mmCIF file of C-alpha atoms in Angstrom:
data_model
loop_
_atom_site.group_PDB
_atom_site.id
_atom_site.type_symbol
_atom_site.label_atom_id
_atom_site.label_comp_id
_atom_site.label_asym_id
_atom_site.label_seq_id
_atom_site.Cartn_x
_atom_site.Cartn_y
_atom_site.Cartn_z
ATOM 1 C CA MET A 263 0.000 0.000 0.000
ATOM 2 C CA PHE A 264 2.792 2.395 0.965
ATOM 3 C CA PHE A 265 4.680 1.483 -2.215
ATOM 4 C CA ALA A 266 1.673 2.268 -4.408
ATOM 5 C CA LEU A 267 0.995 5.523 -2.562
ATOM 6 C CA SER A 268 4.618 6.639 -2.900
ATOM 7 C CA LYS A 269 4.501 6.033 -6.652
ATOM 8 C CA ILE A 270 1.334 8.103 -7.007
ATOM 9 C CA LEU A 271 2.675 10.937 -4.874
ATOM 10 C CA GLY A 272 5.950 10.783 -6.778
ATOM 11 C CA PHE A 273 4.137 11.516 -10.026
ATOM 12 C CA PHE A 274 2.722 14.752 -8.670
ATOM 13 C CA THR A 275 5.985 15.907 -7.056
ATOM 14 C CA LEU A 276 7.951 15.834 -10.317
ATOM 15 C CA PRO A 277 8.613 19.426 -11.441
ATOM 16 C CA SER A 278 7.622 18.780 -15.060
ATOM 17 C CA ASN A 279 4.233 17.427 -13.977
ATOM 18 C CA ALA A 280 3.680 20.311 -11.556
ATOM 19 C CA ILE A 281 4.641 22.888 -14.191
ATOM 20 C CA ALA A 282 2.350 21.263 -16.734
ATOM 21 C CA ALA A 283 -0.469 21.437 -14.194
ATOM 22 C CA VAL A 284 0.178 25.155 -13.594
ATOM 23 C CA CYS A 285 0.131 25.858 -17.340
ATOM 24 C CA ALA A 286 -3.041 23.825 -17.781
ATOM 25 C CA ILE A 287 -4.774 25.718 -14.959
ATOM 26 C CA GLY A 288 -3.715 29.002 -16.516
ATOM 27 C CA ALA A 289 -5.098 27.991 -19.909
ATOM 28 C CA LEU A 290 -8.345 26.829 -18.297
ATOM 29 C CA LEU A 291 -8.751 30.138 -16.485
ATOM 30 C CA LEU A 292 -8.310 31.968 -19.771
ATOM 31 C CA LEU A 293 -10.987 29.802 -21.373
ATOM 32 C CA LEU A 294 -13.290 30.673 -18.478
ATOM 33 C CA GLN A 295 -12.711 34.385 -19.181
ATOM 34 C CA ARG A 296 -10.637 34.841 -16.045
ATOM 35 C CA GLN A 297 -8.141 36.926 -17.958
ATOM 36 C CA ARG A 298 -6.006 38.353 -15.159
ATOM 37 C CA ALA A 299 -5.740 35.166 -13.124
ATOM 38 C CA GLY A 300 -5.275 33.059 -16.247
ATOM 39 C CA THR A 301 -2.561 35.286 -17.683
ATOM 40 C CA LEU A 302 -0.627 35.417 -14.407
ATOM 41 C CA THR A 303 -0.878 31.657 -13.862
ATOM 42 C CA LEU A 304 0.093 30.768 -17.419
ATOM 43 C CA THR A 305 2.982 33.254 -17.375
ATOM 44 C CA PHE A 306 4.222 31.776 -14.100
ATOM 45 C CA GLY A 307 4.043 28.267 -15.565
ATOM 46 C CA ILE A 308 5.965 29.268 -18.680
ATOM 47 C CA LEU A 309 8.589 30.997 -16.528
ATOM 48 C CA LEU A 310 9.073 27.826 -14.477
ATOM 49 C CA LEU A 311 9.280 25.831 -17.689
ATOM 50 C CA LEU A 312 12.086 28.034 -18.996
ATOM 51 C CA ILE A 313 13.977 28.054 -15.684
ATOM 52 C CA PHE A 314 13.947 24.302 -15.140
ATOM 53 C CA GLY A 315 14.212 23.483 -18.829
ATOM 54 C CA TYR A 316 17.128 25.678 -19.877
ATOM 55 C CA SER A 317 18.940 27.003 -16.793
ATOM 56 C CA PRO A 318 21.547 24.931 -14.851
ATOM 57 C CA ALA A 319 19.027 24.422 -12.015
ATOM 58 C CA GLY A 320 18.640 20.729 -12.837
ATOM 59 C CA ASN A 321 22.409 20.257 -12.813
ATOM 60 C CA VAL A 322 22.751 21.974 -9.431
ATOM 61 C CA LEU A 323 20.057 19.742 -7.933
ATOM 62 C CA MET A 324 21.696 16.658 -9.430
ATOM 63 C CA LEU A 325 25.284 17.555 -8.517
ATOM 64 C CA SER A 326 24.382 18.018 -4.870
ATOM 65 C CA LEU A 327 23.484 14.318 -4.955
ATOM 66 C CA THR A 328 26.155 12.855 -7.231
ATOM 67 C CA GLU A 329 29.055 14.609 -5.496
ATOM 68 C CA ARG A 330 28.038 13.454 -2.008
ATOM 69 C CA PHE A 331 30.012 10.215 -2.260
ATOM 70 C CA PRO A 332 33.353 10.298 -4.112
ATOM 71 C CA ALA A 333 34.567 7.615 -6.498
ATOM 72 C CA TRP A 334 35.705 4.503 -4.633
ATOM 73 C CA GLN A 335 39.449 4.134 -4.117
ATOM 74 C CA SER A 336 41.071 0.794 -3.351
ATOM 75 C CA ASP A 337 43.303 0.621 -0.296
ATOM 76 C CA GLY A 338 44.747 -2.741 -1.278
ATOM 77 C CA ARG A 339 42.146 -4.871 0.512
ATOM 78 C CA ASP A 340 39.832 -6.715 -1.849
ATOM 79 C CA PRO A 341 36.069 -6.674 -1.209
ATOM 80 C CA ASP A 342 34.263 -9.824 -0.135
ATOM 81 C CA GLY A 343 31.298 -8.990 -2.316
ATOM 82 C CA ILE A 344 29.763 -6.600 -4.808
ATOM 83 C CA ILE A 345 26.100 -5.586 -4.521
ATOM 84 C CA ILE A 346 24.361 -4.107 -7.551
ATOM 85 C CA LEU A 347 21.005 -2.394 -7.205
ATOM 86 C CA GLY A 348 18.381 -2.896 -9.886
ATOM 87 C CA GLY A 349 17.145 -0.129 -12.101
ATOM 88 C CA ALA A 350 19.351 -0.555 -15.157
ATOM 89 C CA ILE A 351 17.237 -3.106 -17.026
ATOM 90 C CA ASP A 352 14.117 -2.115 -18.954
ATOM 91 C CA GLN A 353 11.986 -5.072 -17.935
ATOM 92 C CA ASP A 354 9.076 -4.558 -20.324
ATOM 93 C CA ALA A 355 11.288 -3.944 -23.367
ATOM 94 C CA THR A 356 13.422 -6.949 -22.421
ATOM 95 C CA VAL A 357 10.393 -9.236 -22.450
ATOM 96 C CA ALA A 358 8.988 -7.722 -25.635
ATOM 97 C CA ARG A 359 12.258 -7.917 -27.564
ATOM 98 C CA GLY A 360 13.578 -11.174 -26.188
ATOM 99 C CA THR A 361 16.948 -9.610 -25.412
ATOM 100 C CA VAL A 362 18.355 -7.599 -22.514
ATOM 101 C CA GLU A 363 17.412 -3.929 -22.945
ATOM 102 C CA MET A 364 18.998 -1.378 -20.625
ATOM 103 C CA ASN A 365 18.224 2.239 -19.827
ATOM 104 C CA GLY A 366 20.385 5.220 -18.908
ATOM 105 C CA ALA A 367 21.655 3.487 -15.765
ATOM 106 C CA ALA A 368 23.402 0.739 -17.747
ATOM 107 C CA GLU A 369 26.737 1.587 -16.085
ATOM 108 C CA ARG A 370 25.498 -0.229 -12.995
ATOM 109 C CA MET A 371 25.813 -3.427 -15.013
ATOM 110 C CA THR A 372 28.904 -2.679 -17.068
ATOM 111 C CA SER A 373 30.826 -1.492 -14.002
ATOM 112 C CA THR A 374 29.893 -4.719 -12.240
ATOM 113 C CA ILE A 375 31.519 -6.779 -14.986
ATOM 114 C CA GLU A 376 34.689 -4.729 -14.557
ATOM 115 C CA LEU A 377 34.614 -5.200 -10.774
ATOM 116 C CA ALA A 378 33.923 -8.935 -11.063
ATOM 117 C CA ARG A 379 37.000 -9.346 -13.252
ATOM 118 C CA ARG A 380 39.116 -7.094 -11.035
ATOM 119 C CA PHE A 381 38.158 -9.008 -7.885
ATOM 120 C CA PRO A 382 37.664 -12.622 -9.023
ATOM 121 C CA LYS A 383 37.031 -13.973 -5.507
ATOM 122 C CA ALA A 384 34.272 -11.511 -4.637
ATOM 123 C CA ARG A 385 30.638 -12.603 -4.588
ATOM 124 C CA VAL A 386 28.373 -10.771 -7.012
ATOM 125 C CA VAL A 387 24.898 -9.946 -5.684
ATOM 126 C CA PHE A 388 22.119 -8.399 -7.744
ATOM 127 C CA SER A 389 19.121 -6.948 -5.898
ATOM 128 C CA GLY A 390 16.038 -6.017 -7.892
ATOM 129 C CA GLY A 391 12.509 -7.278 -8.406
ATOM 130 C CA SER A 392 9.672 -5.670 -10.353
ATOM 131 C CA SER A 393 8.509 -2.098 -9.738
ATOM 132 C CA ASN A 394 5.732 -2.056 -12.324
ATOM 133 C CA LEU A 395 2.399 -1.236 -10.624
ATOM 134 C CA MET A 396 0.251 -1.296 -13.743
ATOM 135 C CA GLN A 397 0.965 -4.772 -15.014
ATOM 136 C CA LYS A 398 2.862 -7.887 -14.075
ATOM 137 C CA SER A 399 6.435 -7.919 -15.315
ATOM 138 C CA VAL A 400 9.452 -10.135 -14.819
ATOM 139 C CA PRO A 401 11.828 -9.217 -11.986
ATOM 140 C CA GLU A 402 15.200 -7.790 -12.958
ATOM 141 C CA ALA A 403 17.342 -10.209 -10.965
ATOM 142 C CA PRO A 404 16.987 -13.357 -13.144
ATOM 143 C CA VAL A 405 17.616 -11.305 -16.289
ATOM 144 C CA ALA A 406 20.667 -9.716 -14.682
ATOM 145 C CA GLY A 407 21.950 -13.110 -13.554
ATOM 146 C CA ASP A 408 21.834 -14.503 -17.082
ATOM 147 C CA TRP A 409 23.488 -11.344 -18.427
ATOM 148 C CA LEU A 410 26.319 -11.546 -15.896
ATOM 149 C CA GLN A 411 26.998 -15.180 -16.786
ATOM 150 C CA ARG A 412 27.014 -14.292 -20.470
ATOM 151 C CA PHE A 413 29.891 -11.914 -19.768
ATOM 152 C CA GLY A 414 31.946 -14.432 -17.848
ATOM 153 C CA VAL A 415 30.813 -14.243 -14.215
ATOM 154 C CA ALA A 416 30.604 -17.805 -12.901
ATOM 155 C CA ALA A 417 27.157 -18.900 -11.735
ATOM 156 C CA GLU A 418 28.473 -20.010 -8.343
ATOM 157 C CA ARG A 419 29.607 -16.441 -7.612
ATOM 158 C CA ILE A 420 26.196 -14.913 -8.295
ATOM 159 C CA THR A 421 23.433 -14.370 -5.736
ATOM 160 C CA LEU A 422 20.080 -12.994 -6.879
ATOM 161 C CA GLU A 423 17.497 -11.147 -4.776
ATOM 162 C CA SER A 424 14.340 -10.772 -6.861
ATOM 163 C CA ASP A 425 11.624 -9.702 -4.390
ATOM 164 C CA SER A 426 12.551 -6.089 -3.662
ATOM 165 C CA ARG A 427 10.628 -3.220 -5.255
ATOM 166 C CA THR A 428 12.151 -0.251 -3.447
ATOM 167 C CA THR A 429 15.576 0.816 -2.213
ATOM 168 C CA ASP A 430 14.805 0.048 1.432
ATOM 169 C CA GLU A 431 13.660 -3.426 0.388
ATOM 170 C CA ASN A 432 16.906 -3.828 -1.572
ATOM 171 C CA ALA A 433 18.760 -3.215 1.683
ATOM 172 C CA ALA A 434 16.593 -5.313 3.996
ATOM 173 C CA PHE A 435 16.193 -8.316 1.691
ATOM 174 C CA THR A 436 19.860 -8.372 0.655
ATOM 175 C CA ARG A 437 21.004 -8.287 4.258
ATOM 176 C CA ARG A 438 18.605 -11.100 5.102
ATOM 177 C CA ILE A 439 20.020 -13.268 2.318
ATOM 178 C CA LEU A 440 23.709 -12.528 2.882
ATOM 179 C CA MET A 441 23.840 -12.242 6.683
ATOM 180 C CA PRO A 442 27.091 -10.263 6.452
ATOM 181 C CA LYS A 443 29.722 -11.035 9.050
ATOM 182 C CA PRO A 444 31.668 -8.413 11.025
ATOM 183 C CA GLY A 445 34.756 -7.355 9.149
ATOM 184 C CA GLU A 446 33.449 -8.264 5.697
ATOM 185 C CA ARG A 447 33.778 -5.670 2.973
ATOM 186 C CA TRP A 448 30.873 -5.111 0.612
ATOM 187 C CA LEU A 449 30.763 -2.634 -2.263
ATOM 188 C CA LEU A 450 27.430 -1.081 -3.229
ATOM 189 C CA VAL A 451 27.086 -0.252 -6.934
ATOM 190 C CA THR A 452 24.378 2.166 -8.012
ATOM 191 C CA SER A 453 23.973 5.481 -9.817
ATOM 192 C CA ALA A 454 25.789 8.356 -8.115
ATOM 193 C CA PHE A 455 22.579 10.384 -7.716
ATOM 194 C CA HIS A 456 20.922 7.393 -6.049
ATOM 195 C CA MET A 457 23.823 6.653 -3.697
ATOM 196 C CA PRO A 458 22.855 8.898 -0.723
ATOM 197 C CA ARG A 459 19.421 7.301 -0.382
ATOM 198 C CA SER A 460 20.851 3.825 -0.950
ATOM 199 C CA ILE A 461 23.560 4.204 1.679
ATOM 200 C CA GLY A 462 20.999 5.592 4.127
ATOM 201 C CA ALA A 463 18.722 2.599 3.555
ATOM 202 C CA PHE A 464 21.519 0.051 3.974
ATOM 203 C CA ARG A 465 22.732 1.716 7.157
ATOM 204 C CA ALA A 466 19.185 1.733 8.525
ATOM 205 C CA ALA A 467 18.976 -1.988 7.737
ATOM 206 C CA GLY A 468 22.180 -2.613 9.687
ATOM 207 C CA PHE A 469 24.293 -3.420 6.652
ATOM 208 C CA ASN A 470 27.540 -1.464 6.429
ATOM 209 C CA VAL A 471 28.514 -1.113 2.771
ATOM 210 C CA GLU A 472 30.996 1.028 0.847
ATOM 211 C CA ALA A 473 29.753 3.332 -1.892
ATOM 212 C CA TYR A 474 30.853 2.559 -5.438
ATOM 213 C CA PRO A 475 29.009 5.266 -7.414
ATOM 214 C CA VAL A 476 28.655 5.021 -11.193
ATOM 215 C CA ASP A 477 26.463 6.684 -13.830
ATOM 216 C CA TRP A 478 27.490 10.217 -12.839
ATOM 217 C CA ARG A 479 25.476 12.047 -15.558
ATOM 218 C CA SER A 480 27.825 15.086 -15.485
ATOM 219 C CA ARG A 481 31.437 16.248 -15.541
ATOM 220 C CA GLY A 482 31.245 17.526 -11.969
ATOM 221 C CA TRP A 483 30.600 20.936 -10.431
ATOM 222 C CA ILE A 484 31.774 22.617 -13.621
ATOM 223 C CA ASP A 485 28.324 21.754 -14.996
ATOM 224 C CA ALA A 486 26.666 23.909 -12.334
ATOM 225 C CA ASN A 487 27.230 26.788 -14.763
ATOM 226 C CA SER A 488 26.159 24.893 -17.873
ATOM 227 C CA PRO A 489 22.663 25.610 -19.238
ATOM 228 C CA PHE A 490 20.806 22.986 -21.253
ATOM 229 C CA ASP A 491 20.443 23.269 -25.007
ATOM 230 C CA SER A 492 17.003 21.661 -25.056
ATOM 231 C CA LEU A 493 13.946 22.062 -22.856
ATOM 232 C CA SER A 494 13.393 18.337 -22.484
ATOM 233 C CA ALA A 495 16.957 17.657 -21.318
ATOM 234 C CA GLY A 496 16.705 20.167 -18.492
ATOM 235 C CA LEU A 497 13.308 18.911 -17.369
ATOM 236 C CA VAL A 498 14.457 15.280 -17.374
ATOM 237 C CA ARG A 499 17.495 16.159 -15.258
ATOM 238 C CA THR A 500 15.382 18.195 -12.838
ATOM 239 C CA ASP A 501 12.750 15.455 -12.521
ATOM 240 C CA LEU A 502 15.392 12.822 -11.779
ATOM 241 C CA ALA A 503 17.075 14.954 -9.134
ATOM 242 C CA MET A 504 13.813 15.958 -7.460
ATOM 243 C CA HIS A 505 12.669 12.343 -7.418
ATOM 244 C CA GLU A 506 15.752 11.517 -5.349
ATOM 245 C CA TRP A 507 15.421 14.529 -3.062
ATOM 246 C CA THR A 508 11.778 13.643 -2.420
ATOM 247 C CA GLY A 509 12.836 10.064 -1.717
ATOM 248 C CA LEU A 510 15.490 11.196 0.750
ATOM 249 C CA VAL A 511 12.976 13.253 2.726
ATOM 250 C CA GLY A 512 10.370 10.484 2.613
ATOM 251 C CA TYR A 513 12.818 7.803 3.743
ATOM 252 C CA TRP A 514 14.061 9.962 6.620
ATOM 253 C CA LEU A 515 10.560 10.825 7.830
ATOM 254 C CA THR A 516 9.492 7.163 7.781
ATOM 255 C CA GLY A 517 12.642 5.831 9.447
ATOM 256 C CA ARG A 518 13.882 3.962 6.397
ATOM 257 C CA SER A 519 17.116 5.945 6.200
ATOM 258 C CA SER A 520 19.806 6.515 8.790
ATOM 259 C CA ALA A 521 19.907 10.258 8.041
ATOM 260 C CA LEU A 522 18.210 12.951 5.998
ATOM 261 C CA PHE A 523 21.233 13.326 3.741
ATOM 262 C CA PRO A 524 23.690 10.466 4.382
ATOM 263 C CA ALA A 525 27.369 11.241 4.007
ATOM 264 C CA PRO A 526 30.587 9.185 3.818
ATOM 265 C CA GLN A 527 31.724 7.834 7.166
ATOM 266 C CA LYS A 528 34.894 9.271 8.570
ATOM 267 C CA PRO A 529 37.844 6.814 8.738
#
């Protein structure tokens, strides 16, 4: 129930949806001969559209997330395992096409192959079920398991968790399966913008993991001054960032994260 409600609320908290609603209300007011109110509302909506579509606002919102956890640096001690969070596989397109179709988060998978080869003794754990509320779809984990084996990861190294639908379930279900021992070292692979919420969820679940962010989506803070050259690109970036910020607040308020804005632990 909570999962379904969060998805519905998430739709209305995306800036592009909110801006579209403002513009639609403005147009409706104009049709109803409410000229002053309609003009002001529509003008405000168009202004928001231009700000979040073309200005660097979306980059600033995103960078505050992606730069929270730096790129992982090896200290010479190999990890015991590598955990990859779902979200990179387009489940519906994969079923329809009969081949593995990935989305913009594909680096979660490609980076895992690199890590699996770099650390051949580490376990490889994929956590991801189905998040489709409208229709039944296959979970990501079995598809990911086959894909990993296709690229040389031995089946006996792979553990699949296919029941989770949310990030906090990723954390809780993965910990339940692995039962990590004190002193073990686990890397968590997910998109950089998703890492703060993921780390917060794993810490809340009692699973201490190390951030291995991928899929950065930018060059770094230099992009805080870079406007977008298309309206759609800016809105997509803003929506993605605001989705994560909304998730961070929601997880903190409901006790599913260890902090409002998790940060790297001090050595």
